[in-house]
PDB file of C-alpha atoms in Angstrom:
ATOM      1  CA  MET A   1      78.242  93.544 124.597  1.00 48.00           C
ATOM      2  CA  THR A   2      80.836  92.818 127.273  1.00 49.00           C
ATOM      3  CA  ASP A   3      83.503  90.134 127.173  1.00 55.00           C
ATOM      4  CA  ALA A   4      83.562  87.136 129.465  1.00 55.00           C
ATOM      5  CA  LEU A   5      85.221  88.240 132.718  1.00 80.00           C
ATOM      6  CA  CYS A   6      88.812  89.193 132.008  1.00 92.00           C
ATOM      7  CA  THR A   7      91.382  90.995 134.134  1.00 95.00           C
ATOM      8  CA  VAL A   8      94.048  93.380 132.863  1.00 97.00           C
ATOM      9  CA  VAL A   9      97.501  92.917 134.390  1.00 97.00           C
ATOM     10  CA  PRO A  10     100.899  94.519 133.696  1.00 98.00           C
ATOM     11  CA  ALA A  11     103.673  92.318 132.305  1.00 96.00           C
ATOM     12  CA  GLN A  12     105.968  93.893 134.913  1.00 95.00           C
ATOM     13  CA  PRO A  13     105.408  96.161 137.931  1.00 93.00           C
ATOM     14  CA  GLY A  14     106.535  99.348 136.178  1.00 95.00           C
ATOM     15  CA  LEU A  15     103.640  99.059 133.729  1.00 97.00           C
ATOM     16  CA  LEU A  16     100.813  99.170 136.246  1.00 97.00           C
ATOM     17  CA  LYS A  17      99.644 102.641 135.158  1.00 97.00           C
ATOM     18  CA  ARG A  18      99.593 101.568 131.516  1.00 97.00           C
ATOM     19  CA  ALA A  19      97.583  98.464 132.456  1.00 97.00           C
ATOM     20  CA  GLN A  20      95.151 100.601 134.452  1.00 97.00           C
ATOM     21  CA  ALA A  21      94.662 102.891 131.456  1.00 97.00           C
ATOM     22  CA  VAL A  22      93.907  99.916 129.195  1.00 97.00           C
ATOM     23  CA  ALA A  23      91.511  98.516 131.796  1.00 97.00           C
ATOM     24  CA  ALA A  24      89.677 101.844 131.897  1.00 97.00           C
ATOM     25  CA  VAL A  25      89.302 101.886 128.099  1.00 96.00           C
ATOM     26  CA  LEU A  26      87.890  98.343 128.094  1.00 96.00           C
ATOM     27  CA  SER A  27      85.883  98.723 131.323  1.00 95.00           C
ATOM     28  CA  LEU A  28      87.702  95.769 132.901  1.00 96.00           C
ATOM     29  CA  PRO A  29      89.198  95.237 136.363  1.00 96.00           C
ATOM     30  CA  CYS A  30      92.950  95.608 136.795  1.00 96.00           C
ATOM     31  CA  LEU A  31      95.256  93.612 139.085  1.00 95.00           C
ATOM     32  CA  LYS A  32      98.957  93.909 139.808  1.00 95.00           C
ATOM     33  CA  SER A  33      99.643  90.272 138.833  1.00 92.00           C
ATOM     34  CA  LEU A  34      97.999  87.277 137.173  1.00 90.00           C
ATOM     35  CA  PRO A  35      94.905  85.917 138.968  1.00 87.00           C
ATOM     36  CA  SER A  36      95.527  82.743 140.964  1.00 81.00           C
ATOM     37  CA  THR A  37      92.222  81.094 140.060  1.00 82.00           C
ATOM     38  CA  ASP A  38      92.512  78.285 137.520  1.00 78.00           C
ATOM     39  CA  GLY A  39      90.768  79.152 134.284  1.00 78.00           C
ATOM     40  CA  SER A  40      90.867  82.903 134.840  1.00 87.00           C
ATOM     41  CA  LEU A  41      91.512  84.993 131.752  1.00 91.00           C
ATOM     42  CA  ALA A  42      93.982  87.875 131.730  1.00 94.00           C
ATOM     43  CA  LEU A  43      94.966  90.541 129.236  1.00 96.00           C
ATOM     44  CA  VAL A  44      98.680  91.081 129.848  1.00 97.00           C
ATOM     45  CA  VAL A  45      99.994  94.521 128.882  1.00 97.00           C
ATOM     46  CA  ASP A  46     103.683  95.012 128.045  1.00 95.00           C
ATOM     47  CA  TYR A  47     105.605  97.979 126.636  1.00 90.00           C
ATOM     48  CA  ASP A  48     105.035  97.297 122.935  1.00 88.00           C
ATOM     49  CA  ARG A  49     102.698  94.305 122.840  1.00 91.00           C
ATOM     50  CA  SER A  50      99.852  92.656 124.733  1.00 96.00           C
ATOM     51  CA  TRP A  51      98.480  89.136 124.879  1.00 96.00           C
ATOM     52  CA  LEU A  52      95.744  86.970 126.351  1.00 95.00           C
ATOM     53  CA  GLN A  53      96.590  84.373 128.967  1.00 92.00           C
ATOM     54  CA  LEU A  54      94.511  81.658 130.579  1.00 88.00           C
ATOM     55  CA  CYS A  55      95.697  81.149 134.157  1.00 86.00           C
ATOM     56  CA  GLY A  56      96.326  77.926 136.031  1.00 81.00           C
ATOM     57  CA  ALA A  57      98.909  75.176 136.364  1.00 78.00           C
ATOM     58  CA  HIS A  58      97.876  73.388 133.175  1.00 79.00           C
ATOM     59  CA  ALA A  59      96.721  76.378 131.143  1.00 80.00           C
ATOM     60  CA  PRO A  60      98.027  76.716 127.573  1.00 80.00           C
ATOM     61  CA  GLY A  61     100.484  79.423 126.644  1.00 83.00           C
ATOM     62  CA  PRO A  62      99.668  83.025 125.718  1.00 90.00           C
ATOM     63  CA  VAL A  63      97.833  84.075 122.557  1.00 92.00           C
ATOM     64  CA  ALA A  64      98.850  87.320 120.860  1.00 93.00           C
ATOM     65  CA  VAL A  65      97.898  89.127 117.667  1.00 95.00           C
ATOM     66  CA  ASP A  66     101.146  89.924 115.868  1.00 95.00           C
ATOM     67  CA  PHE A  67     101.202  90.237 112.095  1.00 95.00           C
ATOM     68  CA  SER A  68     105.037  90.371 112.072  1.00 93.00           C
ATOM     69  CA  ASP A  69     105.283  87.119 114.008  1.00 91.00           C
ATOM     70  CA  PRO A  70     107.458  84.464 112.252  1.00 88.00           C
ATOM     71  CA  ALA A  71     104.441  82.159 112.040  1.00 86.00           C
ATOM     72  CA  MET A  72     102.472  84.821 110.162  1.00 86.00           C
ATOM     73  CA  LEU A  73     105.418  85.594 107.883  1.00 83.00           C
ATOM     74  CA  TYR A  74     105.649  81.870 107.123  1.00 82.00           C
ATOM     75  CA  ARG A  75     101.940  81.706 106.429  1.00 80.00           C
ATOM     76  CA  ARG A  76     102.329  84.395 103.758  1.00 77.00           C
ATOM     77  CA  LYS A  77     103.880  81.662 101.600  1.00 74.00           C
ATOM     78  CA  GLY A  78     101.212  79.037 102.347  1.00 72.00           C
ATOM     79  CA  GLY A  79      99.357  77.265  99.568  1.00 66.00           C
ATOM     80  CA  GLN A  80      96.009  77.816 101.299  1.00 71.00           C
ATOM     81  CA  ASN A  81      96.386  81.544 100.627  1.00 84.00           C
ATOM     82  CA  GLU A  82      95.789  80.884  96.929  1.00 88.00           C
ATOM     83  CA  LEU A  83      92.546  79.063  97.753  1.00 92.00           C
ATOM     84  CA  LEU A  84      91.388  81.959  99.955  1.00 95.00           C
ATOM     85  CA  GLY A  85      92.255  84.453  97.247  1.00 94.00           C
ATOM     86  CA  ARG A  86      90.308  82.482  94.644  1.00 94.00           C
ATOM     87  CA  ALA A  87      87.354  82.196  97.013  1.00 96.00           C
ATOM     88  CA  VAL A  88      87.002  85.969  97.482  1.00 96.00           C
ATOM     89  CA  GLY A  89      87.465  86.539  93.748  1.00 95.00           C
ATOM     90  CA  ILE A  90      90.997  87.918  93.331  1.00 94.00           C
ATOM     91  CA  LYS A  91      91.983  87.763  89.665  1.00 88.00           C
ATOM     92  CA  SER A  92      93.800  89.813  87.042  1.00 82.00           C
ATOM     93  CA  LYS A  93      94.932  92.440  89.554  1.00 81.00           C
ATOM     94  CA  ARG A  94      91.338  92.951  90.642  1.00 88.00           C
ATOM     95  CA  TYR A  95      91.164  92.999  94.424  1.00 93.00           C
ATOM     96  CA  PRO A  96      87.760  92.899  96.138  1.00 94.00           C
ATOM     97  CA  GLN A  97      86.895  94.937  99.191  1.00 94.00           C
ATOM     98  CA  VAL A  98      86.424  92.415 101.992  1.00 96.00           C
ATOM     99  CA  PHE A  99      84.344  92.815 105.139  1.00 96.00           C
ATOM    100  CA  ASP A 100      85.578  90.165 107.589  1.00 96.00           C
ATOM    101  CA  ALA A 101      82.475  89.830 109.742  1.00 95.00           C
ATOM    102  CA  THR A 102      84.071  87.414 112.256  1.00 94.00           C
ATOM    103  CA  ALA A 103      87.628  88.734 112.490  1.00 94.00           C
ATOM    104  CA  GLY A 104      88.806  86.766 115.560  1.00 92.00           C
ATOM    105  CA  LEU A 105      92.607  86.865 115.644  1.00 94.00           C
ATOM    106  CA  GLY A 106      92.737  88.489 112.211  1.00 95.00           C
ATOM    107  CA  ARG A 107      94.923  85.933 110.464  1.00 93.00           C
ATOM    108  CA  ASP A 108      92.793  85.383 107.364  1.00 95.00           C
ATOM    109  CA  ALA A 109      92.148  89.131 107.182  1.00 96.00           C
ATOM    110  CA  PHE A 110      95.896  89.759 107.141  1.00 96.00           C
ATOM    111  CA  VAL A 111      96.365  87.190 104.371  1.00 95.00           C
ATOM    112  CA  LEU A 112      93.663  88.878 102.292  1.00 96.00           C
ATOM    113  CA  ALA A 113      95.231  92.298 102.868  1.00 96.00           C
ATOM    114  CA  ASP A 114      98.632  90.863 101.969  1.00 94.00           C
ATOM    115  CA  LEU A 115      97.129  89.546  98.721  1.00 94.00           C
ATOM    116  CA  GLY A 116      95.995  93.086  97.891  1.00 94.00           C
ATOM    117  CA  CYS A 117      92.441  93.419  99.235  1.00 95.00           C
ATOM    118  CA  GLN A 118      91.142  96.300 101.322  1.00 95.00           C
ATOM    119  CA  VAL A 119      89.860  94.587 104.479  1.00 96.00           C
ATOM    120  CA  THR A 120      87.578  95.796 107.258  1.00 95.00           C
ATOM    121  CA  LEU A 121      87.891  93.576 110.341  1.00 96.00           C
ATOM    122  CA  SER A 122      84.699  93.471 112.379  1.00 95.00           C
ATOM    123  CA  GLU A 123      85.022  91.924 115.832  1.00 94.00           C
ATOM    124  CA  ARG A 124      82.307  91.859 118.493  1.00 91.00           C
ATOM    125  CA  SER A 125      84.692  91.258 121.425  1.00 92.00           C
ATOM    126  CA  PRO A 126      86.027  94.618 122.680  1.00 94.00           C
ATOM    127  CA  ILE A 127      89.204  92.913 123.913  1.00 95.00           C
ATOM    128  CA  LEU A 128      89.929  91.231 120.585  1.00 95.00           C
ATOM    129  CA  ALA A 129      89.092  94.409 118.686  1.00 96.00           C
ATOM    130  CA  TRP A 130      91.553  96.304 120.906  1.00 97.00           C
ATOM    131  CA  LEU A 131      94.248  93.692 120.277  1.00 97.00           C
ATOM    132  CA  LEU A 132      93.565  93.759 116.526  1.00 98.00           C
ATOM    133  CA  ASP A 133      93.738  97.547 116.400  1.00 97.00           C
ATOM    134  CA  ASN A 134      97.032  97.540 118.270  1.00 96.00           C
ATOM    135  CA  ALA A 135      98.400  94.804 115.997  1.00 97.00           C
ATOM    136  CA  VAL A 136      97.539  96.800 112.881  1.00 98.00           C
ATOM    137  CA  SER A 137      99.221  99.892 114.361  1.00 96.00           C
ATOM    138  CA  ALA A 138     102.345  97.861 115.154  1.00 96.00           C
ATOM    139  CA  ALA A 139     102.354  96.301 111.677  1.00 96.00           C
ATOM    140  CA  LEU A 140     102.346  99.763 110.100  1.00 97.00           C
ATOM    141  CA  ILE A 141     105.873 100.303 111.478  1.00 96.00           C
ATOM    142  CA  SER A 142     107.116  96.739 110.932  1.00 95.00           C
ATOM    143  CA  GLN A 143     110.615  96.220 109.557  1.00 94.00           C
ATOM    144  CA  HIS A 144     109.037  94.125 106.796  1.00 93.00           C
ATOM    145  CA  ILE A 145     107.688  96.263 103.963  1.00 95.00           C
ATOM    146  CA  GLN A 146     105.170  93.571 102.960  1.00 94.00           C
ATOM    147  CA  VAL A 147     103.677  93.678 106.462  1.00 95.00           C
ATOM    148  CA  ARG A 148     103.480  97.475 106.379  1.00 97.00           C
ATOM    149  CA  ASP A 149     101.778  97.402 102.987  1.00 96.00           C
ATOM    150  CA  ALA A 150      99.215  94.829 104.166  1.00 96.00           C
ATOM    151  CA  ALA A 151      98.500  96.754 107.377  1.00 97.00           C
ATOM    152  CA  ALA A 152      97.782  99.890 105.330  1.00 97.00           C
ATOM    153  CA  ARG A 153      94.909  97.976 103.738  1.00 97.00           C
ATOM    154  CA  MET A 154      93.386  96.908 107.081  1.00 97.00           C
ATOM    155  CA  ARG A 155      91.133  98.670 109.544  1.00 94.00           C
ATOM    156  CA  VAL A 156      89.263  97.463 112.607  1.00 96.00           C
ATOM    157  CA  ARG A 157      85.734  98.164 113.818  1.00 94.00           C
ATOM    158  CA  GLN A 158      84.332  96.845 117.086  1.00 94.00           C
ATOM    159  CA  GLY A 159      80.787  95.601 117.226  1.00 91.00           C
ATOM    160  CA  ASP A 160      78.424  92.824 116.259  1.00 90.00           C
ATOM    161  CA  SER A 161      78.302  92.592 112.471  1.00 91.00           C
ATOM    162  CA  CYS A 162      74.616  91.656 112.626  1.00 89.00           C
ATOM    163  CA  PHE A 163      73.845  95.245 113.691  1.00 86.00           C
ATOM    164  CA  PHE A 164      75.793  96.788 110.827  1.00 83.00           C
ATOM    165  CA  GLU A 165      74.100  97.872 107.610  1.00 77.00           C
ATOM    166  CA  PHE A 166      75.847  98.962 104.443  1.00 72.00           C
ATOM    167  CA  ASP A 167      74.487 102.093 102.838  1.00 62.00           C
ATOM    168  CA  GLU A 168      73.410 101.913  99.209  1.00 44.00           C
ATOM    169  CA  MET A 169      76.921 102.597  97.915  1.00 38.00           C
ATOM    170  CA  GLY A 170      78.713 100.886 100.788  1.00 45.00           C
ATOM    171  CA  LEU A 171      80.986 103.845 101.410  1.00 42.00           C
ATOM    172  CA  ASP A 172      80.970 104.368 105.174  1.00 53.00           C
ATOM    173  CA  ASP A 173      82.592 101.527 107.134  1.00 50.00           C
ATOM    174  CA  PHE A 174      83.178  99.476 104.001  1.00 53.00           C
ATOM    175  CA  GLU A 175      84.954 101.803 101.610  1.00 50.00           C
ATOM    176  CA  CYS A 176      87.915 101.337  99.323  1.00 42.00           C
ATOM    177  CA  ARG A 177      90.546 103.865 100.304  1.00 44.00           C
ATOM    178  CA  GLN A 178      93.452 103.269  97.927  1.00 40.00           C
ATOM    179  CA  VAL A 179      91.820 101.990  94.748  1.00 42.00           C
ATOM    180  CA  GLY A 180      88.717 102.860  92.767  1.00 45.00           C
ATOM    181  CA  GLY A 181      85.206 102.407  94.103  1.00 53.00           C
ATOM    182  CA  ASP A 182      84.042  99.794  91.581  1.00 65.00           C
ATOM    183  CA  GLU A 183      85.774  96.760  93.079  1.00 74.00           C
ATOM    184  CA  PRO A 184      83.609  93.742  94.017  1.00 84.00           C
ATOM    185  CA  ARG A 185      82.509  93.670  97.645  1.00 92.00           C
ATOM    186  CA  VAL A 186      82.743  90.467  99.634  1.00 96.00           C
ATOM    187  CA  ILE A 187      81.663  89.396 103.121  1.00 96.00           C
ATOM    188  CA  TYR A 188      83.947  86.778 104.669  1.00 97.00           C
ATOM    189  CA  LEU A 189      82.775  84.504 107.494  1.00 97.00           C
ATOM    190  CA  ASP A 190      84.864  82.155 109.601  1.00 93.00           C
ATOM    191  CA  PRO A 191      82.541  80.694 112.266  1.00 87.00           C
ATOM    192  CA  MET A 192      84.385  78.996 115.107  1.00 69.00           C
ATOM    193  CA  PHE A 193      84.605  75.237 114.715  1.00 62.00           C
ATOM    194  CA  PRO A 194      86.546  72.486 116.519  1.00 53.00           C
ATOM    195  CA  GLU A 195      90.044  71.862 115.224  1.00 50.00           C
ATOM    196  CA  LYS A 196      91.063  68.206 115.323  1.00 49.00           C
ATOM    197  CA  LYS A 197      94.764  68.374 114.502  1.00 52.00           C
ATOM    198  CA  SER A 198      96.648  71.398 115.766  1.00 54.00           C
ATOM    199  CA  ALA A 199      97.200  71.938 119.488  1.00 57.00           C
ATOM    200  CA  ALA A 200      97.911  75.608 118.798  1.00 61.00           C
ATOM    201  CA  ALA A 201      94.596  75.968 116.977  1.00 63.00           C
ATOM    202  CA  LYS A 202      92.778  74.326 119.883  1.00 68.00           C
ATOM    203  CA  LYS A 203      94.387  76.830 122.266  1.00 73.00           C
ATOM    204  CA  ASP A 204      93.298  79.765 120.109  1.00 79.00           C
ATOM    205  CA  LEU A 205      89.781  78.342 119.772  1.00 74.00           C
ATOM    206  CA  ALA A 206      89.466  77.930 123.545  1.00 74.00           C
ATOM    207  CA  LEU A 207      90.325  81.588 124.074  1.00 77.00           C
ATOM    208  CA  LEU A 208      87.950  82.785 121.370  1.00 78.00           C
ATOM    209  CA  GLN A 209      85.165  80.706 122.889  1.00 74.00           C
ATOM    210  CA  ARG A 210      85.850  82.230 126.309  1.00 75.00           C
ATOM    211  CA  LEU A 211      85.712  85.757 124.929  1.00 80.00           C
ATOM    212  CA  HIS A 212      82.470  85.019 123.100  1.00 74.00           C
ATOM    213  CA  ALA A 213      80.915  83.087 125.968  1.00 66.00           C
ATOM    214  CA  ASN A 214      78.077  85.596 126.320  1.00 62.00           C
ATOM    215  CA  THR A 215      76.907  85.083 122.731  1.00 60.00           C
ATOM    216  CA  ALA A 216      76.173  81.506 121.717  1.00 52.00           C
ATOM    217  CA  ASP A 217      76.361  81.984 117.956  1.00 61.00           C
ATOM    218  CA  THR A 218      77.113  79.186 115.508  1.00 62.00           C
ATOM    219  CA  GLY A 219      77.538  81.576 112.592  1.00 86.00           C
ATOM    220  CA  GLU A 220      74.083  81.056 111.112  1.00 92.00           C
ATOM    221  CA  ALA A 221      72.822  84.443 112.358  1.00 92.00           C
ATOM    222  CA  VAL A 222      75.795  86.205 110.760  1.00 94.00           C
ATOM    223  CA  LEU A 223      75.171  84.385 107.475  1.00 95.00           C
ATOM    224  CA  ASP A 224      71.485  85.366 107.552  1.00 94.00           C
ATOM    225  CA  TRP A 225      72.602  88.980 108.033  1.00 94.00           C
ATOM    226  CA  ALA A 226      75.176  88.721 105.237  1.00 94.00           C
ATOM    227  CA  LEU A 227      72.572  87.459 102.781  1.00 95.00           C
ATOM    228  CA  LEU A 228      70.667  90.731 103.234  1.00 93.00           C
ATOM    229  CA  GLN A 229      73.636  92.946 102.372  1.00 92.00           C
ATOM    230  CA  PRO A 230      74.387  94.455  98.923  1.00 91.00           C
ATOM    231  CA  VAL A 231      77.571  92.504  98.187  1.00 93.00           C
ATOM    232  CA  THR A 232      78.764  90.506  95.199  1.00 93.00           C
ATOM    233  CA  ARG A 233      79.646  87.356  97.112  1.00 96.00           C
ATOM    234  CA  ILE A 234      79.781  85.742 100.547  1.00 97.00           C
ATOM    235  CA  VAL A 235      82.579  83.352 101.482  1.00 98.00           C
ATOM    236  CA  ILE A 236      82.211  80.916 104.403  1.00 97.00           C
ATOM    237  CA  LYS A 237      85.183  78.967 105.770  1.00 96.00           C
ATOM    238  CA  ARG A 238      84.212  75.444 106.838  1.00 94.00           C
ATOM    239  CA  PRO A 239      85.884  72.197 107.948  1.00 92.00           C
ATOM    240  CA  ILE A 240      86.379  70.026 104.891  1.00 93.00           C
ATOM    241  CA  LYS A 241      83.618  67.519 105.824  1.00 92.00           C
ATOM    242  CA  ALA A 242      81.219  69.870 107.623  1.00 92.00           C
ATOM    243  CA  PRO A 243      77.700  70.487 106.304  1.00 93.00           C
ATOM    244  CA  VAL A 244      76.958  73.808 104.649  1.00 94.00           C
ATOM    245  CA  LEU A 245      76.240  76.577 107.132  1.00 94.00           C
ATOM    246  CA  GLY A 246      72.559  77.181 107.848  1.00 91.00           C
ATOM    247  CA  GLY A 247      71.471  74.920 105.001  1.00 91.00           C
ATOM    248  CA  HIS A 248      72.394  77.571 102.407  1.00 94.00           C
ATOM    249  CA  LYS A 249      73.773  75.784  99.356  1.00 95.00           C
ATOM    250  CA  PRO A 250      76.808  77.616  97.926  1.00 97.00           C
ATOM    251  CA  SER A 251      77.246  78.505  94.282  1.00 97.00           C
ATOM    252  CA  HIS A 252      80.510  76.562  94.419  1.00 97.00           C
ATOM    253  CA  SER A 253      83.180  75.451  96.901  1.00 97.00           C
ATOM    254  CA  ILE A 254      86.974  75.587  96.866  1.00 96.00           C
ATOM    255  CA  ALA A 255      88.461  72.807  98.999  1.00 94.00           C
ATOM    256  CA  GLY A 256      91.885  72.260 100.500  1.00 91.00           C
ATOM    257  CA  LYS A 257      93.119  69.382 102.656  1.00 90.00           C
ATOM    258  CA  ALA A 258      91.564  70.509 105.952  1.00 89.00           C
ATOM    259  CA  VAL A 259      89.160  73.335 105.124  1.00 91.00           C
ATOM    260  CA  ARG A 260      86.955  74.463 102.283  1.00 95.00           C
ATOM    261  CA  PHE A 261      85.542  77.822 101.260  1.00 97.00           C
ATOM    262  CA  ASP A 262      81.841  77.830 100.377  1.00 98.00           C
ATOM    263  CA  VAL A 263      81.128  80.685  97.975  1.00 98.00           C
ATOM    264  CA  ILE A 264      77.705  82.262  97.485  1.00 97.00           C
ATOM    265  CA  VAL A 265      77.777  84.457  94.369  1.00 96.00           C
ATOM    266  CA  ARG A 266      75.095  87.151  94.238  1.00 83.00           C
TER     267      ARG A 266
END
C-alpha cells in the first residue's frame, strides 16, 4: 500500500541529502521546499526530528510523533490512562502483551507501554510507521528515564494488520521480550472517528485521514480480523455515545467522559 501523495522536504537547505535519502526509503518525491499548492502534504525532515505538514495559507500546524513532548509527559498523569489500563487487563503487576492494530500517532501505545505492557505498533501507512519508528528510537535516548523505559517495551511493524496472522504460540511479531511468555495477549483497536471538541485532535485526524485516503476502512474489517486471532481479549476505543463497532456486542465497557473502551473477552 502507498500513502496518499506526500512530498519529502528538508527543514533547511543543508538537509537536502538527508531528505532525499528519506524519500528514497519511502519511495516518495523530494523537493527543496514546501509545495505551494494548498492542501499538499509534506514530510519535513530536520536534524533530529521530522513532522507532517499540510500546506496552504489556512493549513493547521505541523503534526509530529514525539514521546518526550511535554503534552505526552503530561498525558502520563491523565486519569484516562487508568481506564485504558483496566480495559486491556492490567492488574496485580500482570501486564498483557498488546498488539496495537491501528497505531496511528502511537499515543495510546505509548501510554500502554508506560503502564508496563509490551506493545507492538502496527501501522499500515509507511510514512506513519517511519515516524513511529524514529520516535521510538529517539525515546530510547530521552532524558526522562520513564520515557526510555516505555520505549524499550515498544516496537513498530509496517503493514496492514488484516494480513497478519499470529502463529499458534504468538511468538514472532507478537512476542514478550522482557517478561515471561504466559502473559495475556490483547489486540487494541482505535478506529478513526470525528472529534467534536479538540481543535488539535481534529488536526491530527485530518492528517491521518489523508494518509489513509487509499483505504476507506471504518475499522470493521480490522475487528473481523481480530476476532479470528488467538488472543485473550480485544479492546475497541469508541466515542462515548457511538454504537458498538460492527454490531459486535462487547463483554463489558469501561467509559470515561468522552470515550469508552468496549472489551471483548475471549
